[in-house]
Amino acid sequence: MITAVIVDDEKPARDALTNMLKIFCPDVNIIGEADGVETGVEIINKLEPDTVFLDIQMPDGTGFDLLKEFASINFKFIFITAYQE
């Protein structure tokens, strides 16, 4: 079982991703969600997931800003975004 956290400022996007993962990736267990950089860092440190689904643009910064908060990244990450650029 792969543990994962979703960091995205839009609740409908988090819900949609959670539903898709339940259907298509049953081995992925969503153990937490966050709505921004600050809350994302907190939940990642607390839950220590295997994988983080990470939005690029959030009100309090970017997914890159979140990654810079870690001296060592001990998880895989997948960028998710609604933007085409």
CSV table of N, CA, C and O in Angstrom, one decimal:
chain,number,residue,atom,x,y,z
A,1,MET,N,0.8,-1.2,0.0
A,1,MET,CA,0.0,0.0,0.0
A,1,MET,C,0.9,1.2,0.0
A,1,MET,O,1.8,1.4,0.8
A,2,ILE,N,0.6,2.2,-0.9
A,2,ILE,CA,1.3,3.4,-1.0
A,2,ILE,C,0.5,4.5,-0.2
A,2,ILE,O,-0.7,4.6,-0.5
A,3,THR,N,1.1,5.2,0.7
A,3,THR,CA,0.5,6.3,1.4
A,3,THR,C,0.7,7.6,0.6
A,3,THR,O,1.8,7.8,0.1
A,4,ALA,N,-0.3,8.4,0.6
A,4,ALA,CA,-0.2,9.6,-0.2
A,4,ALA,C,-1.0,10.8,0.5
A,4,ALA,O,-1.9,10.6,1.3
A,5,VAL,N,-0.5,12.0,0.2
A,5,VAL,CA,-1.1,13.2,0.7
A,5,VAL,C,-1.4,14.1,-0.6
A,5,VAL,O,-0.6,14.1,-1.5
A,6,ILE,N,-2.5,14.8,-0.6
A,6,ILE,CA,-2.8,15.7,-1.7
A,6,ILE,C,-2.7,17.1,-1.1
A,6,ILE,O,-3.4,17.4,-0.1
A,7,VAL,N,-2.0,17.9,-1.8
A,7,VAL,CA,-1.8,19.4,-1.5
A,7,VAL,C,-2.3,20.2,-2.7
A,7,VAL,O,-1.7,20.3,-3.7
A,8,ASP,N,-3.5,20.7,-2.5
A,8,ASP,CA,-4.2,21.5,-3.5
A,8,ASP,C,-5.1,22.5,-2.9
A,8,ASP,O,-5.9,22.1,-1.9
A,9,ASP,N,-5.2,23.7,-3.3
A,9,ASP,CA,-6.0,24.7,-2.6
A,9,ASP,C,-7.5,24.6,-3.0
A,9,ASP,O,-8.3,25.2,-2.3
A,10,GLU,N,-7.8,23.8,-4.0
A,10,GLU,CA,-9.2,23.6,-4.4
A,10,GLU,C,-9.8,22.3,-3.9
A,10,GLU,O,-9.4,21.2,-4.4
A,11,LYS,N,-10.7,22.3,-3.0
A,11,LYS,CA,-11.4,21.1,-2.5
A,11,LYS,C,-12.0,20.2,-3.5
A,11,LYS,O,-11.8,19.0,-3.5
A,12,PRO,N,-12.7,20.8,-4.5
A,12,PRO,CA,-13.2,19.9,-5.6
A,12,PRO,C,-12.1,19.1,-6.3
A,12,PRO,O,-12.3,18.0,-6.7
A,13,ALA,N,-11.0,19.8,-6.5
A,13,ALA,CA,-9.8,19.1,-7.2
A,13,ALA,C,-9.3,17.9,-6.3
A,13,ALA,O,-9.0,16.9,-6.8
A,14,ARG,N,-9.2,18.2,-5.0
A,14,ARG,CA,-8.7,17.1,-4.1
A,14,ARG,C,-9.7,16.0,-4.1
A,14,ARG,O,-9.3,14.8,-4.1
A,15,ASP,N,-11.0,16.3,-4.1
A,15,ASP,CA,-12.0,15.3,-4.1
A,15,ASP,C,-12.0,14.4,-5.3
A,15,ASP,O,-12.1,13.2,-5.3
A,16,ALA,N,-11.9,15.1,-6.5
A,16,ALA,CA,-11.8,14.4,-7.8
A,16,ALA,C,-10.6,13.5,-7.9
A,16,ALA,O,-10.8,12.3,-8.3
A,17,LEU,N,-9.5,14.0,-7.4
A,17,LEU,CA,-8.3,13.1,-7.5
A,17,LEU,C,-8.4,11.9,-6.5
A,17,LEU,O,-8.1,10.8,-6.9
A,18,THR,N,-9.0,12.2,-5.3
A,18,THR,CA,-9.2,11.1,-4.4
A,18,THR,C,-10.1,10.0,-5.0
A,18,THR,O,-9.8,8.8,-4.9
A,19,ASN,N,-11.2,10.4,-5.7
A,19,ASN,CA,-12.1,9.5,-6.3
A,19,ASN,C,-11.4,8.7,-7.4
A,19,ASN,O,-11.6,7.5,-7.6
A,20,MET,N,-10.7,9.4,-8.3
A,20,MET,CA,-10.0,8.7,-9.3
A,20,MET,C,-9.0,7.7,-8.8
A,20,MET,O,-8.9,6.6,-9.4
A,21,LEU,N,-8.3,8.1,-7.8
A,21,LEU,CA,-7.3,7.1,-7.2
A,21,LEU,C,-8.0,5.9,-6.6
A,21,LEU,O,-7.5,4.8,-6.8
A,22,LYS,N,-9.1,6.1,-6.0
A,22,LYS,CA,-9.9,5.0,-5.4
A,22,LYS,C,-10.3,4.0,-6.5
A,22,LYS,O,-10.2,2.8,-6.4
A,23,ILE,N,-10.7,4.5,-7.7
A,23,ILE,CA,-11.1,3.7,-8.8
A,23,ILE,C,-10.0,3.0,-9.5
A,23,ILE,O,-10.0,1.8,-9.8
A,24,PHE,N,-9.0,3.8,-9.9
A,24,PHE,CA,-7.9,3.4,-10.8
A,24,PHE,C,-6.6,2.9,-10.1
A,24,PHE,O,-5.8,2.2,-10.7
A,25,CYS,N,-6.4,3.3,-8.8
A,25,CYS,CA,-5.2,3.0,-8.1
A,25,CYS,C,-5.5,2.5,-6.7
A,25,CYS,O,-5.3,3.3,-5.7
A,26,PRO,N,-6.2,1.4,-6.5
A,26,PRO,CA,-6.6,1.0,-5.2
A,26,PRO,C,-5.5,0.8,-4.2
A,26,PRO,O,-5.7,0.7,-3.0
A,27,ASP,N,-4.2,0.7,-4.7
A,27,ASP,CA,-3.1,0.5,-3.8
A,27,ASP,C,-2.6,1.8,-3.2
A,27,ASP,O,-1.7,1.8,-2.4
A,28,VAL,N,-3.2,2.9,-3.6
A,28,VAL,CA,-2.9,4.2,-3.1
A,28,VAL,C,-3.9,4.6,-2.0
A,28,VAL,O,-5.1,4.7,-2.2
A,29,ASN,N,-3.4,4.8,-0.8
A,29,ASN,CA,-4.2,5.2,0.4
A,29,ASN,C,-3.9,6.7,0.7
A,29,ASN,O,-2.9,7.1,1.1
A,30,ILE,N,-5.0,7.5,0.5
A,30,ILE,CA,-4.9,8.9,0.8
A,30,ILE,C,-5.0,9.1,2.3
A,30,ILE,O,-6.0,8.8,2.9
A,31,ILE,N,-3.9,9.5,2.9
A,31,ILE,CA,-3.9,9.6,4.4
A,31,ILE,C,-4.1,11.0,4.9
A,31,ILE,O,-4.2,11.3,6.1
A,32,GLY,N,-4.1,12.0,4.0
A,32,GLY,CA,-4.2,13.4,4.4
A,32,GLY,C,-4.4,14.3,3.2
A,32,GLY,O,-4.0,14.0,2.1
A,33,GLU,N,-4.9,15.5,3.5
A,33,GLU,CA,-5.0,16.6,2.5
A,33,GLU,C,-4.6,17.9,3.2
A,33,GLU,O,-4.6,18.1,4.4
A,34,ALA,N,-4.1,18.8,2.3
A,34,ALA,CA,-3.8,20.2,2.7
A,34,ALA,C,-4.2,21.1,1.6
A,34,ALA,O,-4.3,20.8,0.5
A,35,ASP,N,-4.4,22.4,2.0
A,35,ASP,CA,-4.9,23.4,1.1
A,35,ASP,C,-3.9,24.5,0.7
A,35,ASP,O,-4.3,25.5,0.2
A,36,GLY,N,-2.6,24.3,1.1
A,36,GLY,CA,-1.6,25.3,0.8
A,36,GLY,C,-0.3,24.8,1.2
A,36,GLY,O,-0.1,23.7,1.7
A,37,VAL,N,0.7,25.7,1.0
A,37,VAL,CA,2.1,25.4,1.2
A,37,VAL,C,2.3,25.2,2.7
A,37,VAL,O,2.9,24.1,3.1
A,38,GLU,N,1.9,26.1,3.6
A,38,GLU,CA,2.1,26.0,5.0
A,38,GLU,C,1.4,24.7,5.6
A,38,GLU,O,2.1,23.9,6.3
A,39,THR,N,0.2,24.5,5.3
A,39,THR,CA,-0.5,23.3,5.8
A,39,THR,C,0.0,22.0,5.1
A,39,THR,O,0.1,21.0,5.8
A,40,GLY,N,0.5,22.1,3.9
A,40,GLY,CA,1.1,21.0,3.2
A,40,GLY,C,2.4,20.5,3.9
A,40,GLY,O,2.6,19.3,4.2
A,41,VAL,N,3.3,21.5,4.3
A,41,VAL,CA,4.5,21.2,5.0
A,41,VAL,C,4.2,20.5,6.3
A,41,VAL,O,4.8,19.5,6.7
A,42,GLU,N,3.2,21.0,7.0
A,42,GLU,CA,2.8,20.5,8.3
A,42,GLU,C,2.3,19.0,8.2
A,42,GLU,O,2.8,18.2,8.9
A,43,ILE,N,1.5,18.8,7.2
A,43,ILE,CA,0.9,17.4,7.1
A,43,ILE,C,1.9,16.4,6.6
A,43,ILE,O,1.9,15.3,7.0
A,44,ILE,N,2.8,16.9,5.7
A,44,ILE,CA,3.8,16.0,5.2
A,44,ILE,C,4.8,15.6,6.4
A,44,ILE,O,5.1,14.4,6.5
A,45,ASN,N,5.2,16.6,7.2
A,45,ASN,CA,6.0,16.3,8.3
A,45,ASN,C,5.4,15.3,9.3
A,45,ASN,O,6.0,14.5,9.9
A,46,LYS,N,4.1,15.6,9.5
A,46,LYS,CA,3.3,14.8,10.5
A,46,LYS,C,3.1,13.3,10.0
A,46,LYS,O,3.3,12.4,10.8
A,47,LEU,N,2.6,13.2,8.8
A,47,LEU,CA,2.2,11.9,8.3
A,47,LEU,C,3.2,11.1,7.5
A,47,LEU,O,3.1,9.9,7.4
A,48,GLU,N,4.3,11.7,7.1
A,48,GLU,CA,5.4,11.1,6.3
A,48,GLU,C,4.9,10.2,5.2
A,48,GLU,O,5.2,9.0,5.2
A,49,PRO,N,4.2,10.7,4.2
A,49,PRO,CA,3.7,9.9,3.1
A,49,PRO,C,4.8,9.4,2.2
A,49,PRO,O,5.8,10.0,2.1
A,50,ASP,N,4.4,8.4,1.4
A,50,ASP,CA,5.3,7.9,0.4
A,50,ASP,C,5.3,8.8,-0.8
A,50,ASP,O,6.3,9.0,-1.4
A,51,THR,N,4.1,9.4,-1.1
A,51,THR,CA,3.9,10.2,-2.3
A,51,THR,C,3.1,11.4,-1.9
A,51,THR,O,2.2,11.3,-1.1
A,52,VAL,N,3.4,12.5,-2.6
A,52,VAL,CA,2.6,13.8,-2.4
A,52,VAL,C,2.2,14.2,-3.8
A,52,VAL,O,3.0,14.4,-4.7
A,53,PHE,N,0.8,14.4,-3.9
A,53,PHE,CA,0.3,15.0,-5.1
A,53,PHE,C,0.2,16.5,-4.8
A,53,PHE,O,-0.4,16.9,-3.9
A,54,LEU,N,0.9,17.3,-5.7
A,54,LEU,CA,1.2,18.6,-5.3
A,54,LEU,C,0.8,19.6,-6.4
A,54,LEU,O,1.3,19.6,-7.5
A,55,ASP,N,-0.1,20.5,-6.0
A,55,ASP,CA,-0.5,21.6,-6.9
A,55,ASP,C,0.7,22.6,-7.1
A,55,ASP,O,1.5,22.7,-6.2
A,56,ILE,N,0.7,23.2,-8.2
A,56,ILE,CA,1.8,24.2,-8.5
A,56,ILE,C,1.4,25.6,-8.0
A,56,ILE,O,2.2,26.2,-7.3
A,57,GLN,N,0.2,26.1,-8.3
A,57,GLN,CA,-0.1,27.4,-7.8
A,57,GLN,C,-1.1,27.4,-6.7
A,57,GLN,O,-2.2,26.8,-6.8
A,58,MET,N,-0.8,27.9,-5.6
A,58,MET,CA,-1.7,28.0,-4.4
A,58,MET,C,-1.6,29.5,-3.9
A,58,MET,O,-0.6,30.2,-4.1
A,59,PRO,N,-2.6,29.9,-3.1
A,59,PRO,CA,-2.6,31.3,-2.6
A,59,PRO,C,-1.4,31.7,-1.8
A,59,PRO,O,-0.9,32.8,-1.9
A,60,ASP,N,-0.8,30.7,-1.0
A,60,ASP,CA,0.3,31.1,-0.2
A,60,ASP,C,1.7,30.7,-0.8
A,60,ASP,O,2.7,30.6,0.0
A,61,GLY,N,1.7,30.3,-2.0
A,61,GLY,CA,3.0,30.0,-2.7
A,61,GLY,C,2.8,28.9,-3.7
A,61,GLY,O,1.7,28.6,-4.1
A,62,THR,N,3.9,28.3,-4.1
A,62,THR,CA,3.9,27.3,-5.2
A,62,THR,C,4.3,26.0,-4.6
A,62,THR,O,4.9,25.9,-3.5
A,63,GLY,N,4.1,24.9,-5.4
A,63,GLY,CA,4.6,23.6,-5.0
A,63,GLY,C,6.1,23.6,-4.9
A,63,GLY,O,6.7,22.9,-4.0
A,64,PHE,N,6.8,24.4,-5.7
A,64,PHE,CA,8.2,24.5,-5.6
A,64,PHE,C,8.6,25.1,-4.2
A,64,PHE,O,9.6,24.7,-3.6
A,65,ASP,N,7.8,26.1,-3.8
A,65,ASP,CA,8.1,26.7,-2.4
A,65,ASP,C,8.0,25.7,-1.3
A,65,ASP,O,8.8,25.6,-0.4
A,66,LEU,N,7.0,24.8,-1.5
A,66,LEU,CA,6.8,23.7,-0.5
A,66,LEU,C,8.0,22.8,-0.5
A,66,LEU,O,8.5,22.5,0.6
A,67,LEU,N,8.4,22.4,-1.6
A,67,LEU,CA,9.6,21.5,-1.7
A,67,LEU,C,10.9,22.1,-1.1
A,67,LEU,O,11.7,21.4,-0.5
A,68,LYS,N,11.0,23.4,-1.2
A,68,LYS,CA,12.2,24.1,-0.7
A,68,LYS,C,12.2,24.1,0.9
A,68,LYS,O,13.3,24.3,1.5
A,69,GLU,N,11.1,23.8,1.5
A,69,GLU,CA,11.0,23.8,2.9
A,69,GLU,C,11.6,22.5,3.5
A,69,GLU,O,11.8,22.4,4.7
A,70,PHE,N,12.0,21.6,2.7
A,70,PHE,CA,12.5,20.3,3.1
A,70,PHE,C,14.0,20.2,2.8
A,70,PHE,O,14.4,20.4,1.7
A,71,ALA,N,14.8,20.0,3.8
A,71,ALA,CA,16.3,19.9,3.6
A,71,ALA,C,16.5,18.6,2.8
A,71,ALA,O,17.4,18.5,2.0
A,72,SER,N,15.7,17.6,3.1
A,72,SER,CA,15.8,16.3,2.4
A,72,SER,C,14.4,15.9,2.0
A,72,SER,O,13.5,15.8,2.9
A,73,ILE,N,14.2,15.6,0.8
A,73,ILE,CA,12.9,15.1,0.3
A,73,ILE,C,12.8,13.6,0.4
A,73,ILE,O,13.5,12.9,-0.4
A,74,ASN,N,12.0,13.1,1.3
A,74,ASN,CA,12.0,11.6,1.5
A,74,ASN,C,10.7,11.1,1.0
A,74,ASN,O,10.2,10.1,1.5
A,75,PHE,N,10.1,11.7,0.0
A,75,PHE,CA,8.9,11.2,-0.6
A,75,PHE,C,8.9,11.5,-2.1
A,75,PHE,O,9.7,12.4,-2.6
A,76,LYS,N,8.1,10.8,-2.9
A,76,LYS,CA,8.0,11.1,-4.3
A,76,LYS,C,6.9,12.1,-4.4
A,76,LYS,O,6.0,12.2,-3.5
A,77,PHE,N,7.0,12.9,-5.5
A,77,PHE,CA,5.9,13.9,-5.7
A,77,PHE,C,5.5,13.9,-7.1
A,77,PHE,O,6.3,13.7,-8.0
A,78,ILE,N,4.2,14.2,-7.3
A,78,ILE,CA,3.6,14.3,-8.6
A,78,ILE,C,2.9,15.7,-8.7
A,78,ILE,O,2.0,16.0,-7.8
A,79,PHE,N,3.3,16.5,-9.6
A,79,PHE,CA,2.7,17.8,-9.7
A,79,PHE,C,1.3,17.6,-10.4
A,79,PHE,O,1.1,16.9,-11.4
A,80,ILE,N,0.3,18.4,-9.8
A,80,ILE,CA,-1.0,18.4,-10.4
A,80,ILE,C,-1.4,19.9,-10.5
A,80,ILE,O,-1.0,20.7,-9.7
A,81,THR,N,-2.1,20.2,-11.6
A,81,THR,CA,-2.4,21.6,-11.9
A,81,THR,C,-3.6,21.7,-12.8
A,81,THR,O,-3.8,20.8,-13.7
A,82,ALA,N,-4.3,22.8,-12.7
A,82,ALA,CA,-5.4,23.1,-13.7
A,82,ALA,C,-4.9,24.0,-14.8
A,82,ALA,O,-5.6,24.3,-15.7
A,83,TYR,N,-3.7,24.6,-14.6
A,83,TYR,CA,-3.2,25.5,-15.5
A,83,TYR,C,-2.5,24.8,-16.7
A,83,TYR,O,-1.9,23.8,-16.6
A,84,GLN,N,-2.6,25.4,-17.9
A,84,GLN,CA,-2.0,24.8,-19.1
A,84,GLN,C,-0.5,25.2,-19.2
A,84,GLN,O,0.2,24.5,-19.9
A,85,GLU,N,-0.1,26.3,-18.6
A,85,GLU,CA,1.3,26.7,-18.7
A,85,GLU,C,2.2,25.9,-17.8
A,85,GLU,O,1.9,25.6,-16.7
